[in-house]
mmCIF file of C-alpha atoms in Angstrom:
data_model
loop_
_atom_site.group_PDB
_atom_site.id
_atom_site.type_symbol
_atom_site.label_atom_id
_atom_site.label_comp_id
_atom_site.label_asym_id
_atom_site.label_seq_id
_atom_site.Cartn_x
_atom_site.Cartn_y
_atom_site.Cartn_z
ATOM 1 C CA MET A 124 134.868 136.706 183.326
ATOM 2 C CA SER A 125 135.081 135.694 179.466
ATOM 3 C CA VAL A 126 138.684 135.280 177.895
ATOM 4 C CA GLU A 127 138.752 135.184 174.199
ATOM 5 C CA ILE A 128 141.899 134.873 172.401
ATOM 6 C CA THR A 129 142.617 134.881 168.677
ATOM 7 C CA VAL A 130 146.138 134.762 166.419
ATOM 8 C CA LEU A 131 146.412 136.928 163.843
ATOM 9 C CA ASP A 132 147.809 135.529 160.365
ATOM 10 C CA ASN A 133 151.005 136.918 161.396
ATOM 11 C CA GLY A 134 151.210 135.446 164.617
ATOM 12 C CA LEU A 135 150.360 138.444 167.113
ATOM 13 C CA ARG A 136 148.141 137.204 169.537
ATOM 14 C CA VAL A 137 145.439 139.023 171.214
ATOM 15 C CA VAL A 138 143.743 138.293 174.178
ATOM 16 C CA SER A 139 140.860 139.851 176.317
ATOM 17 C CA ASP A 140 138.903 140.053 179.351
ATOM 18 C CA ALA A 141 135.584 141.812 178.735
ATOM 19 C CA MET A 142 134.256 143.994 181.757
ATOM 20 C CA PRO A 143 131.229 145.535 180.811
ATOM 21 C CA HIS A 144 130.212 147.044 184.110
ATOM 22 C CA LEU A 145 133.485 149.155 183.841
ATOM 23 C CA GLU A 146 133.516 152.772 181.770
ATOM 24 C CA SER A 147 137.245 152.053 180.700
ATOM 25 C CA ALA A 148 139.733 149.752 179.301
ATOM 26 C CA SER A 149 143.563 148.629 179.493
ATOM 27 C CA ILE A 150 145.419 147.752 176.671
ATOM 28 C CA GLY A 151 149.382 146.676 176.235
ATOM 29 C CA VAL A 152 151.528 144.609 174.321
ATOM 30 C CA TRP A 153 153.776 142.627 175.880
ATOM 31 C CA VAL A 154 157.025 141.176 174.338
ATOM 32 C CA ASP A 155 158.620 137.851 174.940
ATOM 33 C CA ALA A 156 162.317 139.766 175.120
ATOM 34 C CA GLY A 157 163.862 141.667 177.830
ATOM 35 C CA ALA A 158 167.542 141.959 179.580
ATOM 36 C CA ARG A 159 168.639 138.797 179.440
ATOM 37 C CA ASN A 160 167.858 138.366 175.296
ATOM 38 C CA GLU A 161 170.948 141.094 175.123
ATOM 39 C CA THR A 162 174.537 140.121 174.466
ATOM 40 C CA ILE A 163 177.017 141.993 176.515
ATOM 41 C CA GLU A 164 178.068 144.426 173.522
ATOM 42 C CA VAL A 165 174.299 145.958 174.121
ATOM 43 C CA HIS A 166 174.289 145.507 177.995
ATOM 44 C CA GLY A 167 170.789 147.851 178.761
ATOM 45 C CA VAL A 168 169.461 148.290 175.288
ATOM 46 C CA ALA A 169 166.056 146.668 176.158
ATOM 47 C CA HIS A 170 165.636 149.347 178.313
ATOM 48 C CA LEU A 171 166.630 151.865 176.365
ATOM 49 C CA LEU A 172 164.709 151.173 173.670
ATOM 50 C CA GLU A 173 161.607 150.649 176.215
ATOM 51 C CA HIS A 174 162.569 154.514 176.647
ATOM 52 C CA MET A 175 162.975 155.509 173.407
ATOM 53 C CA ALA A 176 159.817 153.806 171.879
ATOM 54 C CA PHE A 177 158.234 156.917 173.130
ATOM 55 C CA LYS A 178 160.403 159.432 171.599
ATOM 56 C CA GLY A 179 158.905 159.805 168.352
ATOM 57 C CA THR A 180 157.684 157.974 165.417
ATOM 58 C CA LYS A 181 157.109 158.714 161.639
ATOM 59 C CA CYS A 182 154.077 160.146 162.123
ATOM 60 C CA ARG A 183 154.315 161.271 165.696
ATOM 61 C CA SER A 184 156.786 163.541 167.723
ATOM 62 C CA ALA A 185 157.676 162.164 171.568
ATOM 63 C CA ARG A 186 154.947 165.330 172.601
ATOM 64 C CA VAL A 187 152.409 164.453 170.227
ATOM 65 C CA ILE A 188 152.576 161.061 171.637
ATOM 66 C CA ALA A 189 152.214 162.518 175.224
ATOM 67 C CA GLU A 190 149.382 165.307 174.268
ATOM 68 C CA GLU A 191 147.250 162.615 172.456
ATOM 69 C CA ILE A 192 146.727 160.228 175.171
ATOM 70 C CA GLU A 193 146.629 163.206 177.734
ATOM 71 C CA ALA A 194 143.993 164.844 175.647
ATOM 72 C CA VAL A 195 141.797 161.803 176.541
ATOM 73 C CA GLY A 196 142.776 161.724 180.400
ATOM 74 C CA GLY A 197 144.836 158.566 179.809
ATOM 75 C CA HIS A 198 147.712 157.083 180.882
ATOM 76 C CA LEU A 199 150.618 155.388 178.503
ATOM 77 C CA ASN A 200 153.820 153.740 180.273
ATOM 78 C CA ALA A 201 155.861 150.595 179.813
ATOM 79 C CA TYR A 202 158.345 148.737 181.817
ATOM 80 C CA THR A 203 161.578 146.494 181.070
ATOM 81 C CA GLY A 204 162.232 143.225 182.839
ATOM 82 C CA ARG A 205 164.394 140.295 182.716
ATOM 83 C CA GLU A 206 162.303 138.002 180.549
ATOM 84 C CA HIS A 207 159.791 140.808 179.199
ATOM 85 C CA THR A 208 158.923 144.325 177.714
ATOM 86 C CA ALA A 209 155.281 145.714 178.333
ATOM 87 C CA TYR A 210 154.182 148.547 176.652
ATOM 88 C CA TYR A 211 150.529 149.395 178.076
ATOM 89 C CA ALA A 212 147.899 152.334 178.636
ATOM 90 C CA ARG A 213 144.366 152.792 180.485
ATOM 91 C CA VAL A 214 141.843 154.692 178.845
ATOM 92 C CA LEU A 215 137.912 155.628 178.644
ATOM 93 C CA LYS A 216 136.120 152.572 176.869
ATOM 94 C CA GLU A 217 135.804 155.329 173.849
ATOM 95 C CA ASP A 218 139.440 155.784 173.441
ATOM 96 C CA LEU A 219 140.400 151.988 173.432
ATOM 97 C CA PRO A 220 141.253 152.857 169.513
ATOM 98 C CA LEU A 221 143.239 155.906 169.261
ATOM 99 C CA ALA A 222 145.545 153.904 172.360
ATOM 100 C CA LEU A 223 146.001 150.442 170.022
ATOM 101 C CA ASP A 224 146.911 153.350 167.278
ATOM 102 C CA ILE A 225 149.655 154.836 169.695
ATOM 103 C CA LEU A 226 150.948 151.442 170.938
ATOM 104 C CA ALA A 227 150.840 149.818 167.399
ATOM 105 C CA ASP A 228 152.535 153.150 165.943
ATOM 106 C CA ILE A 229 155.800 153.103 168.571
ATOM 107 C CA LEU A 230 156.140 149.504 168.455
ATOM 108 C CA GLN A 231 156.507 149.793 164.364
ATOM 109 C CA HIS A 232 157.537 153.058 163.434
ATOM 110 C CA SER A 233 159.630 154.383 165.876
ATOM 111 C CA VAL A 234 162.905 156.659 164.566
ATOM 112 C CA PHE A 235 165.093 156.926 167.282
ATOM 113 C CA ASP A 236 165.717 160.303 166.737
ATOM 114 C CA GLU A 237 169.864 161.081 167.384
ATOM 115 C CA ALA A 238 168.990 163.866 168.943
ATOM 116 C CA GLU A 239 166.287 162.351 171.278
ATOM 117 C CA LEU A 240 168.577 159.245 172.009
ATOM 118 C CA ALA A 241 171.155 161.549 173.203
ATOM 119 C CA ARG A 242 168.767 163.140 175.751
ATOM 120 C CA GLU A 243 167.559 159.914 176.396
ATOM 121 C CA ARG A 244 170.799 158.337 177.209
ATOM 122 C CA ALA A 245 171.510 160.986 179.868
ATOM 123 C CA VAL A 246 168.253 159.989 181.434
ATOM 124 C CA VAL A 247 169.311 156.512 181.706
ATOM 125 C CA ILE A 248 172.617 157.366 182.875
ATOM 126 C CA GLN A 249 170.575 159.542 185.594
ATOM 127 C CA GLU A 250 168.192 156.167 186.545
ATOM 128 C CA ILE A 251 171.280 154.108 186.922
ATOM 129 C CA GLY A 252 172.756 157.198 189.303
ATOM 130 C CA GLN A 253 169.481 157.077 191.470
ATOM 131 C CA ALA A 254 169.571 153.574 191.667
ATOM 132 C CA GLN A 255 173.066 153.152 192.979
ATOM 133 C CA ASP A 256 171.917 155.492 195.482
ATOM 134 C CA THR A 257 169.095 153.301 196.933
ATOM 135 C CA PRO A 258 170.624 150.635 198.459
ATOM 136 C CA ASP A 259 167.474 148.943 199.154
ATOM 137 C CA ASP A 260 167.032 148.983 195.437
ATOM 138 C CA ILE A 261 170.285 148.335 193.894
ATOM 139 C CA ILE A 262 170.891 144.962 196.306
ATOM 140 C CA PHE A 263 168.813 143.320 194.301
ATOM 141 C CA ASP A 264 171.009 143.705 191.359
ATOM 142 C CA HIS A 265 174.137 142.726 193.359
ATOM 143 C CA LEU A 266 172.049 139.739 194.429
ATOM 144 C CA GLN A 267 171.183 138.515 190.883
ATOM 145 C CA GLU A 268 174.663 139.107 189.278
ATOM 146 C CA THR A 269 175.922 137.419 192.331
ATOM 147 C CA ALA A 270 173.669 134.166 191.728
ATOM 148 C CA TYR A 271 173.999 134.214 188.022
ATOM 149 C CA PRO A 272 177.849 135.448 187.316
ATOM 150 C CA ASP A 273 178.562 136.253 183.865
ATOM 151 C CA GLN A 274 175.349 135.515 182.387
ATOM 152 C CA PRO A 275 172.505 137.829 180.476
ATOM 153 C CA VAL A 276 169.840 136.714 183.200
ATOM 154 C CA GLY A 277 172.374 138.225 185.811
ATOM 155 C CA ARG A 278 173.349 141.713 184.312
ATOM 156 C CA SER A 279 171.468 144.942 185.689
ATOM 157 C CA ILE A 280 168.030 145.650 183.591
ATOM 158 C CA LEU A 281 169.079 149.034 183.276
ATOM 159 C CA GLY A 282 172.555 148.965 181.835
ATOM 160 C CA THR A 283 176.253 150.215 182.792
ATOM 161 C CA VAL A 284 176.872 154.090 181.959
ATOM 162 C CA ASP A 285 179.585 153.450 179.854
ATOM 163 C CA GLY A 286 177.783 151.055 177.846
ATOM 164 C CA ILE A 287 174.577 153.644 178.033
ATOM 165 C CA SER A 288 176.927 156.051 176.644
ATOM 166 C CA ARG A 289 177.789 153.830 173.756
ATOM 167 C CA MET A 290 174.501 152.947 172.677
ATOM 168 C CA THR A 291 173.625 153.719 168.966
ATOM 169 C CA ARG A 292 170.396 154.004 167.034
ATOM 170 C CA SER A 293 171.610 150.847 164.970
ATOM 171 C CA SER A 294 171.943 149.065 168.128
ATOM 172 C CA LEU A 295 168.407 150.021 169.288
ATOM 173 C CA ALA A 296 167.232 149.270 165.866
ATOM 174 C CA GLY A 297 168.693 146.110 165.855
ATOM 175 C CA PHE A 298 167.100 144.608 169.004
ATOM 176 C CA MET A 299 164.145 145.836 167.780
ATOM 177 C CA ASP A 300 163.842 143.992 164.707
ATOM 178 C CA ARG A 301 165.475 140.194 166.187
ATOM 179 C CA HIS A 302 162.394 140.248 168.787
ATOM 180 C CA TYR A 303 159.756 142.780 168.318
ATOM 181 C CA ARG A 304 158.229 140.246 166.132
ATOM 182 C CA ALA A 305 154.929 138.978 166.061
ATOM 183 C CA PRO A 306 155.198 135.385 167.283
ATOM 184 C CA GLN A 307 156.907 136.963 170.274
ATOM 185 C CA MET A 308 154.077 139.636 171.239
ATOM 186 C CA VAL A 309 150.964 139.320 173.012
ATOM 187 C CA LEU A 310 148.514 142.278 172.400
ATOM 188 C CA ALA A 311 145.996 142.246 175.471
ATOM 189 C CA ALA A 312 143.145 144.111 176.879
ATOM 190 C CA ALA A 313 140.851 144.194 179.470
ATOM 191 C CA GLY A 314 137.284 146.249 180.324
ATOM 192 C CA ALA A 315 134.802 147.865 178.737
ATOM 193 C CA LEU A 316 135.589 146.187 175.310
ATOM 194 C CA ARG A 317 134.211 144.038 172.096
ATOM 195 C CA HIS A 318 136.891 141.231 171.145
ATOM 196 C CA GLU A 319 135.917 141.066 167.700
ATOM 197 C CA ALA A 320 136.680 144.831 167.314
ATOM 198 C CA LEU A 321 139.401 144.721 168.828
ATOM 199 C CA VAL A 322 141.130 142.392 166.804
ATOM 200 C CA ALA A 323 139.650 144.119 163.847
ATOM 201 C CA LEU A 324 141.516 147.081 164.912
ATOM 202 C CA ALA A 325 144.507 144.800 165.721
ATOM 203 C CA ALA A 326 144.749 143.333 162.457
ATOM 204 C CA GLU A 327 145.095 146.480 160.747
ATOM 205 C CA ALA A 328 147.124 148.422 163.151
ATOM 206 C CA PHE A 329 150.016 145.697 164.004
ATOM 207 C CA ALA A 330 149.978 144.374 160.005
ATOM 208 C CA GLU A 331 153.589 145.617 159.665
ATOM 209 C CA LEU A 332 155.269 143.424 162.491
ATOM 210 C CA PRO A 333 157.684 140.808 161.324
ATOM 211 C CA SER A 334 156.453 137.150 161.255
ATOM 212 C CA ALA A 335 159.514 135.665 161.412
ATOM 213 C CA GLY A 336 160.725 133.331 164.396
ATOM 214 C CA ARG A 337 162.789 133.856 167.571
ATOM 215 C CA GLU A 338 166.171 133.436 168.668
ATOM 216 C CA THR A 339 167.401 130.978 170.850
ATOM 217 C CA LEU A 340 167.539 132.662 174.389
ATOM 218 C CA PRO A 341 170.561 132.372 176.780
ATOM 219 C CA PRO A 342 170.663 129.942 179.527
ATOM 220 C CA ALA A 343 170.088 130.620 183.210
ATOM 221 C CA ARG A 344 172.197 128.720 185.683
ATOM 222 C CA TYR A 345 172.026 129.369 189.101
ATOM 223 C CA ARG A 346 175.845 129.624 190.728
ATOM 224 C CA GLY A 347 175.583 131.476 193.979
ATOM 225 C CA GLY A 348 178.607 133.429 195.856
ATOM 226 C CA ASP A 349 179.045 136.166 198.123
ATOM 227 C CA PHE A 350 178.789 139.928 197.585
ATOM 228 C CA ARG A 351 179.733 142.325 199.856
ATOM 229 C CA GLN A 352 180.508 146.013 199.573
ATOM 230 C CA ALA A 353 181.343 148.392 202.675
ATOM 231 C CA ARG A 354 179.175 151.771 202.733
ATOM 232 C CA ASP A 355 178.626 154.805 204.877
ATOM 233 C CA LEU A 356 175.136 153.663 205.285
ATOM 234 C CA GLU A 357 173.002 154.053 208.881
ATOM 235 C CA GLN A 358 171.683 150.248 207.771
ATOM 236 C CA VAL A 359 173.017 146.884 206.507
ATOM 237 C CA HIS A 360 170.984 145.743 203.590
ATOM 238 C CA LEU A 361 170.904 142.179 202.841
ATOM 239 C CA ALA A 362 169.566 140.091 200.262
ATOM 240 C CA LEU A 363 169.772 136.250 200.846
ATOM 241 C CA ALA A 364 169.108 133.647 198.095
ATOM 242 C CA LEU A 365 168.818 129.774 197.333
ATOM 243 C CA PRO A 366 167.627 128.016 194.389
ATOM 244 C CA GLY A 367 164.676 128.279 193.323
ATOM 245 C CA VAL A 368 162.107 126.970 190.838
ATOM 246 C CA THR A 369 160.846 127.387 186.963
ATOM 247 C CA TYR A 370 157.222 128.520 186.120
ATOM 248 C CA ASP A 371 156.273 125.182 184.833
ATOM 249 C CA ASP A 372 158.004 123.236 187.843
ATOM 250 C CA PRO A 373 155.201 121.375 189.920
ATOM 251 C CA ASP A 374 156.618 122.643 193.193
ATOM 252 C CA PHE A 375 155.858 126.524 191.788
ATOM 253 C CA TYR A 376 152.699 127.421 194.055
ATOM 254 C CA ALA A 377 153.975 125.521 196.597
ATOM 255 C CA THR A 378 157.255 128.028 196.368
ATOM 256 C CA GLN A 379 154.530 130.778 196.488
ATOM 257 C CA VAL A 380 152.808 129.376 199.409
ATOM 258 C CA MET A 381 156.287 128.548 201.621
ATOM 259 C CA ALA A 382 157.563 132.244 200.557
ATOM 260 C CA THR A 383 154.162 133.836 202.056
ATOM 261 C CA VAL A 384 154.317 131.378 205.008
ATOM 262 C CA LEU A 385 158.335 132.730 205.496
ATOM 263 C CA GLY A 386 157.869 136.132 204.872
ATOM 264 C CA GLY A 387 155.149 137.409 203.273
ATOM 265 C CA GLY A 388 153.119 140.183 206.033
ATOM 266 C CA MET A 389 152.923 140.794 209.291
ATOM 267 C CA SER A 390 151.722 137.453 210.416
ATOM 268 C CA SER A 391 154.654 135.397 209.042
ATOM 269 C CA ARG A 392 157.456 133.601 210.344
ATOM 270 C CA LEU A 393 160.229 136.164 209.196
ATOM 271 C CA PHE A 394 158.565 139.533 210.498
ATOM 272 C CA GLN A 395 156.995 137.788 213.839
ATOM 273 C CA GLU A 396 160.296 136.450 214.898
ATOM 274 C CA VAL A 397 162.768 138.929 213.696
ATOM 275 C CA ARG A 398 160.961 142.214 213.863
ATOM 276 C CA GLU A 399 158.576 141.492 216.318
ATOM 277 C CA SER A 400 159.935 139.273 218.538
ATOM 278 C CA ARG A 401 163.528 139.923 218.203
ATOM 279 C CA GLY A 402 163.758 144.041 217.225
ATOM 280 C CA LEU A 403 166.485 143.144 214.935
ATOM 281 C CA CYS A 404 165.379 145.286 211.875
ATOM 282 C CA TYR A 405 162.426 147.230 210.677
ATOM 283 C CA SER A 406 161.958 145.958 206.992
ATOM 284 C CA VAL A 407 162.064 142.037 206.227
ATOM 285 C CA PHE A 408 160.253 139.962 203.272
ATOM 286 C CA ALA A 409 160.696 136.708 201.004
ATOM 287 C CA PHE A 410 160.453 136.493 197.884
ATOM 288 C CA ALA A 411 160.410 133.702 194.840
ATOM 289 C CA SER A 412 161.162 134.488 191.384
ATOM 290 C CA SER A 413 160.696 132.205 188.377
ATOM 291 C CA PHE A 414 162.103 132.062 184.939
ATOM 292 C CA VAL A 415 161.339 129.881 182.083
ATOM 293 C CA ASP A 416 164.534 128.189 182.915
ATOM 294 C CA ASP A 417 165.662 128.589 186.509
ATOM 295 C CA GLY A 418 164.826 130.466 189.495
ATOM 296 C CA ILE A 419 165.120 132.018 192.820
ATOM 297 C CA PHE A 420 164.236 132.287 196.199
ATOM 298 C CA GLY A 421 165.431 135.054 198.326
ATOM 299 C CA ILE A 422 164.897 137.070 201.696
ATOM 300 C CA TYR A 423 165.859 140.898 201.846
ATOM 301 C CA ALA A 424 165.910 142.774 205.486
ATOM 302 C CA GLY A 425 167.689 146.355 206.308
ATOM 303 C CA THR A 426 169.139 146.231 209.808
ATOM 304 C CA GLY A 427 171.281 148.232 211.732
ATOM 305 C CA GLU A 428 175.406 147.701 212.061
ATOM 306 C CA GLN A 429 175.016 146.552 215.642
ATOM 307 C CA GLU A 430 172.091 143.715 214.788
ATOM 308 C CA ALA A 431 173.439 142.535 211.653
ATOM 309 C CA ALA A 432 175.282 139.657 213.435
ATOM 310 C CA GLU A 433 172.682 138.555 215.378
ATOM 311 C CA LEU A 434 170.409 138.530 212.216
ATOM 312 C CA VAL A 435 171.688 136.527 209.402
ATOM 313 C CA PRO A 436 171.636 133.218 211.664
ATOM 314 C CA VAL A 437 168.004 133.908 212.581
ATOM 315 C CA LEU A 438 166.934 134.457 208.670
ATOM 316 C CA CYS A 439 168.646 131.098 208.001
ATOM 317 C CA ASP A 440 167.735 129.017 210.872
ATOM 318 C CA GLU A 441 164.242 130.294 210.166
ATOM 319 C CA VAL A 442 163.968 128.996 206.570
ATOM 320 C CA THR A 443 165.450 125.337 207.843
ATOM 321 C CA LYS A 444 162.839 125.232 210.569
ATOM 322 C CA LEU A 445 160.297 125.797 208.492
ATOM 323 C CA GLY A 446 161.312 122.880 206.387
ATOM 324 C CA LYS A 447 160.962 120.963 209.754
ATOM 325 C CA ASP A 448 157.765 122.101 211.472
ATOM 326 C CA ALA A 449 155.330 124.125 209.018
ATOM 327 C CA ASP A 450 151.494 123.731 209.929
ATOM 328 C CA GLU A 451 148.064 123.987 208.697
ATOM 329 C CA THR A 452 146.953 126.976 210.158
ATOM 330 C CA GLU A 453 149.965 129.047 208.741
ATOM 331 C CA VAL A 454 149.867 127.520 205.545
ATOM 332 C CA ALA A 455 145.673 128.305 204.796
ATOM 333 C CA ARG A 456 146.411 131.946 205.500
ATOM 334 C CA ALA A 457 149.190 132.026 202.991
ATOM 335 C CA ARG A 458 146.283 130.465 200.596
ATOM 336 C CA ALA A 459 144.268 132.989 201.502
ATOM 337 C CA GLN A 460 146.680 135.837 201.316
ATOM 338 C CA LEU A 461 147.600 134.509 197.591
ATOM 339 C CA LYS A 462 143.885 133.696 196.440
ATOM 340 C CA ALA A 463 142.677 137.432 198.086
ATOM 341 C CA GLY A 464 145.478 138.754 195.781
ATOM 342 C CA ILE A 465 144.562 137.156 192.584
ATOM 343 C CA LEU A 466 140.840 137.774 193.097
ATOM 344 C CA MET A 467 141.079 141.370 194.079
ATOM 345 C CA SER A 468 143.313 141.822 190.751
ATOM 346 C CA LEU A 469 140.083 141.206 188.874
ATOM 347 C CA GLU A 470 138.533 143.805 189.852
ATOM 348 C CA SER A 471 141.572 146.093 188.256
ATOM 349 C CA SER A 472 141.096 146.140 184.073
ATOM 350 C CA SER A 473 144.828 147.267 184.312
ATOM 351 C CA ALA A 474 145.992 144.307 186.381
ATOM 352 C CA ARG A 475 144.012 141.835 184.664
ATOM 353 C CA THR A 476 145.506 142.738 181.528
ATOM 354 C CA GLU A 477 149.300 142.199 182.890
ATOM 355 C CA GLN A 478 147.694 138.860 183.860
ATOM 356 C CA LEU A 479 146.657 137.859 180.528
ATOM 357 C CA GLY A 480 149.841 139.508 178.879
ATOM 358 C CA ARG A 481 152.089 137.221 181.122
ATOM 359 C CA GLN A 482 150.513 134.160 180.857
ATOM 360 C CA MET A 483 150.585 134.074 177.130
ATOM 361 C CA LEU A 484 153.891 134.649 177.077
ATOM 362 C CA ILE A 485 154.541 132.101 180.288
ATOM 363 C CA TYR A 486 152.108 129.483 179.604
ATOM 364 C CA GLY A 487 150.909 129.807 176.334
ATOM 365 C CA ARG A 488 147.548 130.255 177.353
ATOM 366 C CA ALA A 489 145.378 132.399 179.868
ATOM 367 C CA LEU A 490 145.286 130.280 183.311
ATOM 368 C CA PRO A 491 141.443 130.276 184.446
ATOM 369 C CA VAL A 492 140.839 132.051 187.732
ATOM 370 C CA ASP A 493 139.146 128.617 188.855
ATOM 371 C CA GLU A 494 142.677 126.619 187.758
ATOM 372 C CA LEU A 495 144.703 128.916 189.889
ATOM 373 C CA VAL A 496 143.105 129.026 193.188
ATOM 374 C CA ALA A 497 142.616 124.989 192.760
ATOM 375 C CA ARG A 498 146.430 124.993 192.491
ATOM 376 C CA ILE A 499 147.161 126.906 195.568
ATOM 377 C CA ASP A 500 144.783 125.087 197.351
ATOM 378 C CA ALA A 501 145.983 122.022 196.660
ATOM 379 C CA VAL A 502 149.252 123.354 198.684
ATOM 380 C CA ASP A 503 149.322 121.909 202.233
ATOM 381 C CA ALA A 504 151.929 122.134 205.206
ATOM 382 C CA ASP A 505 153.284 118.817 204.004
ATOM 383 C CA ALA A 506 154.082 120.297 200.491
ATOM 384 C CA VAL A 507 155.955 123.652 202.038
ATOM 385 C CA ARG A 508 157.874 121.710 204.201
ATOM 386 C CA ARG A 509 159.052 119.622 201.338
ATOM 387 C CA VAL A 510 159.413 122.285 199.079
ATOM 388 C CA THR A 511 161.383 124.233 202.084
ATOM 389 C CA GLN A 512 163.831 121.139 202.199
ATOM 390 C CA ARG A 513 164.204 121.175 198.332
ATOM 391 C CA ILE A 514 165.106 124.918 198.054
ATOM 392 C CA ALA A 515 167.355 124.883 201.392
ATOM 393 C CA SER A 516 169.782 122.059 199.885
ATOM 394 C CA ALA A 517 169.567 122.418 196.397
ATOM 395 C CA GLY A 518 172.745 124.636 195.965
ATOM 396 C CA SER A 519 175.043 127.452 197.080
ATOM 397 C CA PRO A 520 173.487 130.378 199.030
ATOM 398 C CA THR A 521 173.977 133.803 197.389
ATOM 399 C CA VAL A 522 174.454 136.359 199.989
ATOM 400 C CA ALA A 523 174.503 140.058 198.912
ATOM 401 C CA ALA A 524 175.054 142.908 201.510
ATOM 402 C CA LEU A 525 175.843 146.905 201.399
ATOM 403 C CA GLY A 526 176.501 149.110 204.398
ATOM 404 C CA PRO A 527 178.728 148.995 207.193
ATOM 405 C CA ILE A 528 179.169 145.038 207.024
ATOM 406 C CA GLY A 529 181.809 144.815 209.542
ATOM 407 C CA GLY A 530 179.775 142.551 212.044
ATOM 408 C CA LEU A 531 178.369 139.789 209.018
ATOM 409 C CA ALA A 532 179.059 136.355 209.449
ATOM 410 C CA SER A 533 181.721 134.570 206.605
ATOM 411 C CA TYR A 534 180.317 133.295 203.579
ATOM 412 C CA ASN A 535 181.173 129.975 204.119
ATOM 413 C CA ALA A 536 179.621 130.303 208.080
ATOM 414 C CA ILE A 537 175.976 131.079 206.480
ATOM 415 C CA ALA A 538 176.330 128.411 203.693
ATOM 416 C CA ALA A 539 176.686 125.754 206.389
ATOM 417 C CA ARG A 540 173.533 126.380 207.838
ATOM 418 C CA PHE A 541 171.784 125.137 204.699
ATOM 419 C CA ASN A 542 173.844 121.899 204.929
#
């Protein structure tokens, strides 16, 4: 792997990793702005803007955009996160200039046609409805909002039906003008390509990006709390969270290993204890999510109404037990899982492009694979025990539950298990 980085005159960072054995290439633009950059007045604008970017430019209609990329067998897509938004494509190597040109066009020349906006508002409202009808999806929005109340980082990425219904063309254009600026963006690519050629194409195609600086990001402050909603469902969908770590925290990699030991696969403690030994649920896993200034560690489980009362104490106890008796064998297994995920992803140009784009936004550089592996290898059982104790005692837990929730313990009873 040979990562090369060039900063254009306007501040756009171009990063690439040549994979000459491939016949295809992946390319994308990562924007250092997402849902947490929104004010309450335009909640949902980042996600709606991502949709509208594909709905026509000054020289391409929505249909032409779709036809041009599919005429060469390519794939074009995007996603919105809380801190980042990404637009990306995968094409055969000879069609990389076309993919780059389309990305540059939609990110600089989108017209936000009123008729298209009316249709896309309806599409996003349907997406919100679909999320509400998917309890194992929407539970994470409730968890985030409860952990970070009255903060942009706690609000749903999708927005609300009322807010999307009122969203105007000027809302979209204003958000793009404030946040889609060259210094806040990274053009990343991997696959069959030459860096020099990519830079030359990017310098011309993205010449109209504004080069001014960025606005200050609203701070994230974990608070914790309790959300419960009784719904006529077959299962209780439960998410439990504690304060986590930032991307640049010294314990970042220890937290990732900890989450894997606790609930990262079929050999994890939660899977073995909760599902295999006790039969309390079908699905259970742990996760560690970081932001630039905060983080959250969580557990999800879907269980039956009768099993819920027994399940919650077990989940809490497994966290505290890990802080006392994590052993080298299970930690080594977790390290192997994480390293395999990183190394296997290097075989995919799409995954590699995603890595490069995100790393450049978060760290300001592409992290060498050897460095990532070394940081994971440095995590031993002592580190896992220590970081587990740190997280379990860092603050009030967050509880979010949907379904037949009558059997769940009180919030105070759950919180007491971490004191």
